[in-house]
PDB file of C-alpha atoms in Angstrom:
ATOM      1  CA  UNK A   1       0.000   0.000   0.000  1.00  0.00           C
ATOM      2  CA  UNK A   2       1.539   3.315  -1.114  1.00  0.00           C
ATOM      3  CA  UNK A   3       1.816   6.435   1.036  1.00  0.00           C
ATOM      4  CA  UNK A   4      -1.020   8.228  -0.804  1.00  0.00           C
ATOM      5  CA  UNK A   5      -3.243   5.143  -0.670  1.00  0.00           C
ATOM      6  CA  UNK A   6      -2.755   4.988   3.095  1.00  0.00           C
ATOM      7  CA  UNK A   7      -3.622   8.696   3.319  1.00  0.00           C
ATOM      8  CA  UNK A   8      -6.793   8.072   1.309  1.00  0.00           C
ATOM      9  CA  UNK A   9      -7.834   5.275   3.653  1.00  0.00           C
ATOM     10  CA  UNK A  10      -7.228   7.505   6.678  1.00  0.00           C
ATOM     11  CA  UNK A  11      -9.208  10.337   5.029  1.00  0.00           C
ATOM     12  CA  UNK A  12     -12.193   7.984   4.618  1.00  0.00           C
ATOM     13  CA  UNK A  13     -12.076   6.905   8.271  1.00  0.00           C
ATOM     14  CA  UNK A  14     -11.702  10.495   9.510  1.00  0.00           C
ATOM     15  CA  UNK A  15     -14.497  11.703   7.217  1.00  0.00           C
ATOM     16  CA  UNK A  16     -16.892   8.996   8.463  1.00  0.00           C
ATOM     17  CA  UNK A  17     -16.004   9.712  12.106  1.00  0.00           C
ATOM     18  CA  UNK A  18     -16.346  13.481  11.756  1.00  0.00           C
ATOM     19  CA  UNK A  19     -19.585  13.262   9.761  1.00  0.00           C
ATOM     20  CA  UNK A  20     -21.102  10.846  12.280  1.00  0.00           C
ATOM     21  CA  UNK A  21     -20.042  13.008  15.187  1.00  0.00           C
ATOM     22  CA  UNK A  22     -21.333  16.212  13.534  1.00  0.00           C
ATOM     23  CA  UNK A  23     -24.672  14.582  12.700  1.00  0.00           C
ATOM     24  CA  UNK A  24     -25.046  13.501  16.331  1.00  0.00           C
ATOM     25  CA  UNK A  25     -24.002  16.955  17.615  1.00  0.00           C
ATOM     26  CA  UNK A  26     -26.315  18.942  15.322  1.00  0.00           C
ATOM     27  CA  UNK A  27     -29.231  16.595  16.119  1.00  0.00           C
ATOM     28  CA  UNK A  28     -28.541  16.881  19.864  1.00  0.00           C
ATOM     29  CA  UNK A  29     -28.334  20.688  19.671  1.00  0.00           C
ATOM     30  CA  UNK A  30     -31.538  20.828  17.654  1.00  0.00           C
ATOM     31  CA  UNK A  31     -33.253  18.556  20.190  1.00  0.00           C
ATOM     32  CA  UNK A  32     -32.128  20.876  22.970  1.00  0.00           C
ATOM     33  CA  UNK A  33     -33.632  23.842  21.142  1.00  0.00           C
ATOM     34  CA  UNK A  34     -30.291  25.563  20.488  1.00  0.00           C
ATOM     35  CA  UNK A  35     -31.383  26.497  16.966  1.00  0.00           C
ATOM     36  CA  UNK A  36     -34.760  27.946  17.970  1.00  0.00           C
ATOM     37  CA  UNK A  37     -33.681  31.469  18.864  1.00  0.00           C
ATOM     38  CA  UNK A  38     -33.142  34.504  16.617  1.00  0.00           C
ATOM     39  CA  UNK A  39     -29.381  33.751  16.487  1.00  0.00           C
ATOM     40  CA  UNK A  40     -29.969  30.165  15.276  1.00  0.00           C
ATOM     41  CA  UNK A  41     -27.912  30.613  12.094  1.00  0.00           C
ATOM     42  CA  UNK A  42     -25.002  32.184  13.992  1.00  0.00           C
ATOM     43  CA  UNK A  43     -25.042  29.259  16.474  1.00  0.00           C
ATOM     44  CA  UNK A  44     -25.085  26.790  13.569  1.00  0.00           C
ATOM     45  CA  UNK A  45     -22.242  28.621  11.799  1.00  0.00           C
ATOM     46  CA  UNK A  46     -20.088  28.691  14.962  1.00  0.00           C
ATOM     47  CA  UNK A  47     -20.726  24.957  15.473  1.00  0.00           C
ATOM     48  CA  UNK A  48     -19.808  24.023  11.905  1.00  0.00           C
ATOM     49  CA  UNK A  49     -16.940  26.516  11.487  1.00  0.00           C
ATOM     50  CA  UNK A  50     -14.614  24.940  13.981  1.00  0.00           C
ATOM     51  CA  UNK A  51     -15.094  21.506  12.409  1.00  0.00           C
ATOM     52  CA  UNK A  52     -12.728  22.617   9.613  1.00  0.00           C
ATOM     53  CA  UNK A  53      -9.560  23.153  11.734  1.00  0.00           C
ATOM     54  CA  UNK A  54     -10.438  20.176  13.949  1.00  0.00           C
ATOM     55  CA  UNK A  55     -10.849  18.011  10.839  1.00  0.00           C
ATOM     56  CA  UNK A  56      -7.429  19.095   9.527  1.00  0.00           C
ATOM     57  CA  UNK A  57      -5.707  18.432  12.885  1.00  0.00           C
ATOM     58  CA  UNK A  58      -7.430  15.039  13.326  1.00  0.00           C
ATOM     59  CA  UNK A  59      -6.478  14.037   9.765  1.00  0.00           C
ATOM     60  CA  UNK A  60      -2.797  14.971  10.261  1.00  0.00           C
ATOM     61  CA  UNK A  61      -2.661  13.128  13.592  1.00  0.00           C
ATOM     62  CA  UNK A  62      -4.428  10.078  12.130  1.00  0.00           C
ATOM     63  CA  UNK A  63      -2.079   9.980   9.103  1.00  0.00           C
ATOM     64  CA  UNK A  64       1.009  10.091  11.350  1.00  0.00           C
ATOM     65  CA  UNK A  65      -0.421   7.418  13.675  1.00  0.00           C
ATOM     66  CA  UNK A  66      -1.534   5.171  10.809  1.00  0.00           C
ATOM     67  CA  UNK A  67       1.868   5.421   9.104  1.00  0.00           C
ATOM     68  CA  UNK A  68       3.641   4.462  12.335  1.00  0.00           C
ATOM     69  CA  UNK A  69       1.298   1.498  12.909  1.00  0.00           C
ATOM     70  CA  UNK A  70       1.637   0.444   9.243  1.00  0.00           C
ATOM     71  CA  UNK A  71       5.447   0.579   9.403  1.00  0.00           C
ATOM     72  CA  UNK A  72       5.455  -1.538  12.579  1.00  0.00           C
ATOM     73  CA  UNK A  73       2.900  -4.035  11.216  1.00  0.00           C
ATOM     74  CA  UNK A  74       4.784  -4.525   7.929  1.00  0.00           C
ATOM     75  CA  UNK A  75       8.198  -4.356   9.666  1.00  0.00           C
ATOM     76  CA  UNK A  76       9.279  -1.856   7.025  1.00  0.00           C
ATOM     77  CA  UNK A  77      12.296   0.009   8.382  1.00  0.00           C
ATOM     78  CA  UNK A  78      12.410   2.417   5.429  1.00  0.00           C
ATOM     79  CA  UNK A  79       8.786   3.156   4.460  1.00  0.00           C
ATOM     80  CA  UNK A  80       8.354   5.051   1.206  1.00  0.00           C
ATOM     81  CA  UNK A  81       6.717   8.492   1.220  1.00  0.00           C
ATOM     82  CA  UNK A  82       7.025   8.965  -2.530  1.00  0.00           C
ATOM     83  CA  UNK A  83       4.150  10.605  -4.431  1.00  0.00           C
ATOM     84  CA  UNK A  84       4.260  10.023  -8.170  1.00  0.00           C
ATOM     85  CA  UNK A  85       2.357  10.702 -11.408  1.00  0.00           C
ATOM     86  CA  UNK A  86      -0.139   7.888 -10.787  1.00  0.00           C
ATOM     87  CA  UNK A  87      -1.004   9.362  -7.371  1.00  0.00           C
ATOM     88  CA  UNK A  88      -1.545  12.782  -8.964  1.00  0.00           C
ATOM     89  CA  UNK A  89      -3.766  11.310 -11.701  1.00  0.00           C
ATOM     90  CA  UNK A  90      -5.838   9.370  -9.168  1.00  0.00           C
ATOM     91  CA  UNK A  91      -6.038  12.525  -7.026  1.00  0.00           C
ATOM     92  CA  UNK A  92      -7.475  14.470  -9.973  1.00  0.00           C
ATOM     93  CA  UNK A  93     -10.087  11.736 -10.632  1.00  0.00           C
ATOM     94  CA  UNK A  94     -11.073  11.745  -6.955  1.00  0.00           C
ATOM     95  CA  UNK A  95     -11.314  15.544  -6.919  1.00  0.00           C
ATOM     96  CA  UNK A  96     -13.599  15.362  -9.959  1.00  0.00           C
ATOM     97  CA  UNK A  97     -15.984  13.040  -8.092  1.00  0.00           C
ATOM     98  CA  UNK A  98     -15.874  15.335  -5.049  1.00  0.00           C
ATOM     99  CA  UNK A  99     -16.711  18.399  -7.154  1.00  0.00           C
ATOM    100  CA  UNK A 100     -19.579  16.699  -8.985  1.00  0.00           C
ATOM    101  CA  UNK A 101     -21.197  15.423  -5.754  1.00  0.00           C
ATOM    102  CA  UNK A 102     -20.694  18.689  -3.841  1.00  0.00           C
ATOM    103  CA  UNK A 103     -21.971  20.760  -6.788  1.00  0.00           C
ATOM    104  CA  UNK A 104     -25.031  18.528  -7.205  1.00  0.00           C
ATOM    105  CA  UNK A 105     -25.745  18.831  -3.484  1.00  0.00           C
ATOM    106  CA  UNK A 106     -25.352  22.601  -3.590  1.00  0.00           C
ATOM    107  CA  UNK A 107     -27.654  22.837  -6.615  1.00  0.00           C
ATOM    108  CA  UNK A 108     -30.205  20.565  -4.924  1.00  0.00           C
ATOM    109  CA  UNK A 109     -30.087  22.742  -1.808  1.00  0.00           C
ATOM    110  CA  UNK A 110     -30.687  25.875  -3.904  1.00  0.00           C
ATOM    111  CA  UNK A 111     -33.678  24.216  -5.586  1.00  0.00           C
ATOM    112  CA  UNK A 112     -35.030  23.201  -2.149  1.00  0.00           C
ATOM    113  CA  UNK A 113     -34.589  26.797  -0.950  1.00  0.00           C
ATOM    114  CA  UNK A 114     -36.416  28.100  -4.029  1.00  0.00           C
ATOM    115  CA  UNK A 115     -39.253  25.680  -3.294  1.00  0.00           C
ATOM    116  CA  UNK A 116     -39.621  27.015   0.237  1.00  0.00           C
ATOM    117  CA  UNK A 117     -37.379  24.767   2.362  1.00  0.00           C
ATOM    118  CA  UNK A 118     -36.090  26.276   5.601  1.00  0.00           C
ATOM    119  CA  UNK A 119     -32.688  27.973   5.690  1.00  0.00           C
ATOM    120  CA  UNK A 120     -31.470  25.732   8.494  1.00  0.00           C
ATOM    121  CA  UNK A 121     -32.307  22.538   6.588  1.00  0.00           C
ATOM    122  CA  UNK A 122     -30.703  23.903   3.408  1.00  0.00           C
ATOM    123  CA  UNK A 123     -27.475  24.805   5.232  1.00  0.00           C
ATOM    124  CA  UNK A 124     -27.347  21.305   6.712  1.00  0.00           C
ATOM    125  CA  UNK A 125     -27.926  19.835   3.243  1.00  0.00           C
ATOM    126  CA  UNK A 126     -25.048  21.897   1.801  1.00  0.00           C
ATOM    127  CA  UNK A 127     -22.728  20.824   4.617  1.00  0.00           C
ATOM    128  CA  UNK A 128     -23.776  17.186   4.163  1.00  0.00           C
ATOM    129  CA  UNK A 129     -23.236  17.337   0.400  1.00  0.00           C
ATOM    130  CA  UNK A 130     -19.689  18.655   0.870  1.00  0.00           C
ATOM    131  CA  UNK A 131     -18.981  15.869   3.379  1.00  0.00           C
ATOM    132  CA  UNK A 132     -20.509  13.277   1.020  1.00  0.00           C
ATOM    133  CA  UNK A 133     -18.465  14.700  -1.882  1.00  0.00           C
ATOM    134  CA  UNK A 134     -15.262  14.372   0.115  1.00  0.00           C
ATOM    135  CA  UNK A 135     -16.139  10.816   1.163  1.00  0.00           C
ATOM    136  CA  UNK A 136     -17.130   9.660  -2.329  1.00  0.00           C
ATOM    137  CA  UNK A 137     -14.032  11.301  -3.830  1.00  0.00           C
ATOM    138  CA  UNK A 138     -11.839   9.362  -1.398  1.00  0.00           C
ATOM    139  CA  UNK A 139     -13.749   6.130  -2.096  1.00  0.00           C
ATOM    140  CA  UNK A 140     -13.290   6.690  -5.844  1.00  0.00           C
ATOM    141  CA  UNK A 141      -9.550   7.150  -5.271  1.00  0.00           C
ATOM    142  CA  UNK A 142      -9.349   3.966  -3.210  1.00  0.00           C
ATOM    143  CA  UNK A 143     -11.186   2.051  -5.939  1.00  0.00           C
ATOM    144  CA  UNK A 144      -8.735   3.376  -8.566  1.00  0.00           C
ATOM    145  CA  UNK A 145      -5.776   2.352  -6.393  1.00  0.00           C
ATOM    146  CA  UNK A 146      -7.212  -1.164  -6.012  1.00  0.00           C
ATOM    147  CA  UNK A 147      -8.589  -1.802  -9.517  1.00  0.00           C
ATOM    148  CA  UNK A 148      -6.350   0.381 -11.660  1.00  0.00           C
ATOM    149  CA  UNK A 149      -6.891   3.487 -13.760  1.00  0.00           C
TER     150      UNK A 149
ATOM    151  CA  UNK B   1     -15.310   1.767 -35.047  1.00  0.00           C
ATOM    152  CA  UNK B   2     -11.734   2.395 -33.944  1.00  0.00           C
ATOM    153  CA  UNK B   3      -9.887  -0.609 -32.517  1.00  0.00           C
ATOM    154  CA  UNK B   4      -8.970  -0.559 -28.831  1.00  0.00           C
ATOM    155  CA  UNK B   5      -5.292  -0.448 -27.994  1.00  0.00           C
ATOM    156  CA  UNK B   6      -3.180  -1.040 -24.946  1.00  0.00           C
ATOM    157  CA  UNK B   7       0.382  -0.385 -23.892  1.00  0.00           C
ATOM    158  CA  UNK B   8       2.122  -3.703 -23.212  1.00  0.00           C
ATOM    159  CA  UNK B   9       5.550  -4.020 -21.656  1.00  0.00           C
ATOM    160  CA  UNK B  10       8.462  -6.377 -21.030  1.00  0.00           C
ATOM    161  CA  UNK B  11       9.425  -5.038 -17.626  1.00  0.00           C
ATOM    162  CA  UNK B  12       9.078  -8.384 -15.835  1.00  0.00           C
ATOM    163  CA  UNK B  13      11.474 -10.085 -18.291  1.00  0.00           C
ATOM    164  CA  UNK B  14      13.875  -7.140 -18.255  1.00  0.00           C
ATOM    165  CA  UNK B  15      13.972  -7.194 -14.453  1.00  0.00           C
ATOM    166  CA  UNK B  16      14.791 -10.908 -14.601  1.00  0.00           C
ATOM    167  CA  UNK B  17      17.547 -10.252 -17.172  1.00  0.00           C
ATOM    168  CA  UNK B  18      18.931  -7.520 -14.902  1.00  0.00           C
ATOM    169  CA  UNK B  19      19.744 -10.056 -12.195  1.00  0.00           C
ATOM    170  CA  UNK B  20      16.237 -10.306 -10.716  1.00  0.00           C
ATOM    171  CA  UNK B  21      16.007  -6.596 -10.049  1.00  0.00           C
ATOM    172  CA  UNK B  22      13.131  -6.138  -7.601  1.00  0.00           C
ATOM    173  CA  UNK B  23      10.138  -3.891  -8.254  1.00  0.00           C
ATOM    174  CA  UNK B  24      11.252  -1.779  -5.301  1.00  0.00           C
ATOM    175  CA  UNK B  25      14.732  -1.326  -6.777  1.00  0.00           C
ATOM    176  CA  UNK B  26      13.274  -0.281 -10.128  1.00  0.00           C
ATOM    177  CA  UNK B  27      10.831   2.111  -8.458  1.00  0.00           C
ATOM    178  CA  UNK B  28      13.683   3.775  -6.557  1.00  0.00           C
ATOM    179  CA  UNK B  29      15.724   4.098  -9.768  1.00  0.00           C
ATOM    180  CA  UNK B  30      12.929   5.933 -11.581  1.00  0.00           C
ATOM    181  CA  UNK B  31      11.433   7.797  -8.589  1.00  0.00           C
ATOM    182  CA  UNK B  32       7.949   6.280  -8.357  1.00  0.00           C
ATOM    183  CA  UNK B  33       6.186   4.013  -5.871  1.00  0.00           C
ATOM    184  CA  UNK B  34       6.541   0.238  -6.048  1.00  0.00           C
ATOM    185  CA  UNK B  35       2.755   0.099  -6.552  1.00  0.00           C
ATOM    186  CA  UNK B  36       3.083   2.134  -9.746  1.00  0.00           C
ATOM    187  CA  UNK B  37       5.646  -0.347 -11.109  1.00  0.00           C
ATOM    188  CA  UNK B  38       3.257  -3.194 -10.206  1.00  0.00           C
ATOM    189  CA  UNK B  39       0.393  -1.407 -11.977  1.00  0.00           C
ATOM    190  CA  UNK B  40       2.516  -0.797 -15.100  1.00  0.00           C
ATOM    191  CA  UNK B  41       3.748  -4.425 -15.191  1.00  0.00           C
ATOM    192  CA  UNK B  42       0.153  -5.669 -14.948  1.00  0.00           C
ATOM    193  CA  UNK B  43      -0.938  -3.237 -17.695  1.00  0.00           C
ATOM    194  CA  UNK B  44      -3.296  -1.487 -15.272  1.00  0.00           C
ATOM    195  CA  UNK B  45      -1.576   1.831 -15.779  1.00  0.00           C
ATOM    196  CA  UNK B  46       0.011   3.362 -18.881  1.00  0.00           C
ATOM    197  CA  UNK B  47       2.937   5.563 -17.774  1.00  0.00           C
ATOM    198  CA  UNK B  48       3.639   9.020 -19.104  1.00  0.00           C
ATOM    199  CA  UNK B  49       6.208   9.293 -21.865  1.00  0.00           C
ATOM    200  CA  UNK B  50       8.721  10.712 -19.369  1.00  0.00           C
ATOM    201  CA  UNK B  51       8.355   7.769 -16.972  1.00  0.00           C
ATOM    202  CA  UNK B  52       8.460   5.300 -19.869  1.00  0.00           C
ATOM    203  CA  UNK B  53      11.806   6.790 -20.973  1.00  0.00           C
ATOM    204  CA  UNK B  54      13.125   6.665 -17.399  1.00  0.00           C
ATOM    205  CA  UNK B  55      12.212   2.962 -17.112  1.00  0.00           C
ATOM    206  CA  UNK B  56      13.840   2.199 -20.463  1.00  0.00           C
ATOM    207  CA  UNK B  57      16.946   4.085 -19.366  1.00  0.00           C
ATOM    208  CA  UNK B  58      17.047   2.118 -16.089  1.00  0.00           C
ATOM    209  CA  UNK B  59      17.413  -1.059 -18.163  1.00  0.00           C
ATOM    210  CA  UNK B  60      19.714   0.564 -20.734  1.00  0.00           C
ATOM    211  CA  UNK B  61      17.271  -0.352 -23.505  1.00  0.00           C
ATOM    212  CA  UNK B  62      15.464   1.646 -26.202  1.00  0.00           C
ATOM    213  CA  UNK B  63      11.844   2.538 -25.420  1.00  0.00           C
ATOM    214  CA  UNK B  64      10.520   0.217 -28.134  1.00  0.00           C
ATOM    215  CA  UNK B  65      12.122  -2.766 -26.418  1.00  0.00           C
ATOM    216  CA  UNK B  66      10.375  -2.039 -23.135  1.00  0.00           C
ATOM    217  CA  UNK B  67       6.952  -0.830 -24.296  1.00  0.00           C
ATOM    218  CA  UNK B  68       4.849  -1.876 -27.260  1.00  0.00           C
ATOM    219  CA  UNK B  69       1.563  -0.538 -28.556  1.00  0.00           C
ATOM    220  CA  UNK B  70      -0.821  -3.425 -29.206  1.00  0.00           C
ATOM    221  CA  UNK B  71      -4.343  -3.908 -30.489  1.00  0.00           C
ATOM    222  CA  UNK B  72      -6.649  -5.551 -27.940  1.00  0.00           C
TER     223      UNK B  72
END
């Protein structure tokens, strides 16, 4: 398993964990009536905003940890961290999937808004579509690593 | 309808002829991952022209002896 393939696998695990945790947190906050007041959108934005730096830090920590565990498990004293042309090509294909899914989700959210859906639900749908785009892009990359370009 | 083509290669044989050069050794010579060499050998990835030349140079062979363009 190459360095970039390991990173892709870690990205999938982190994405699933973060998305699951965010879904639980937003649902819990909604249940507690935190989004009922006049500052509901500001509360939602503050909740979602800090997910970005936390996600980056968790991903970096998980990549380092996974690489250490992988090196120990495979008894590889000189693990390779090379990124090559195939990694870049697979990265572009994955990014394409991410963009298509996120764009479709954004468009769907705009249509829902035009049809009268609530702002809060639309914002959640946009956030979910970006998370789904990231996940599906990583899954597409993993599939390309396993089955070939 | 245009015929489908694929890039075939003789890397496995050339590695054997080069004293059983490992995939890892070849990958280090040309600066790619071992997985990319595996993918090229199994015809699951067609390398760029630059990488193809680097692989040919690693064996000291002309490009046409390492890679061939075949009809499927």
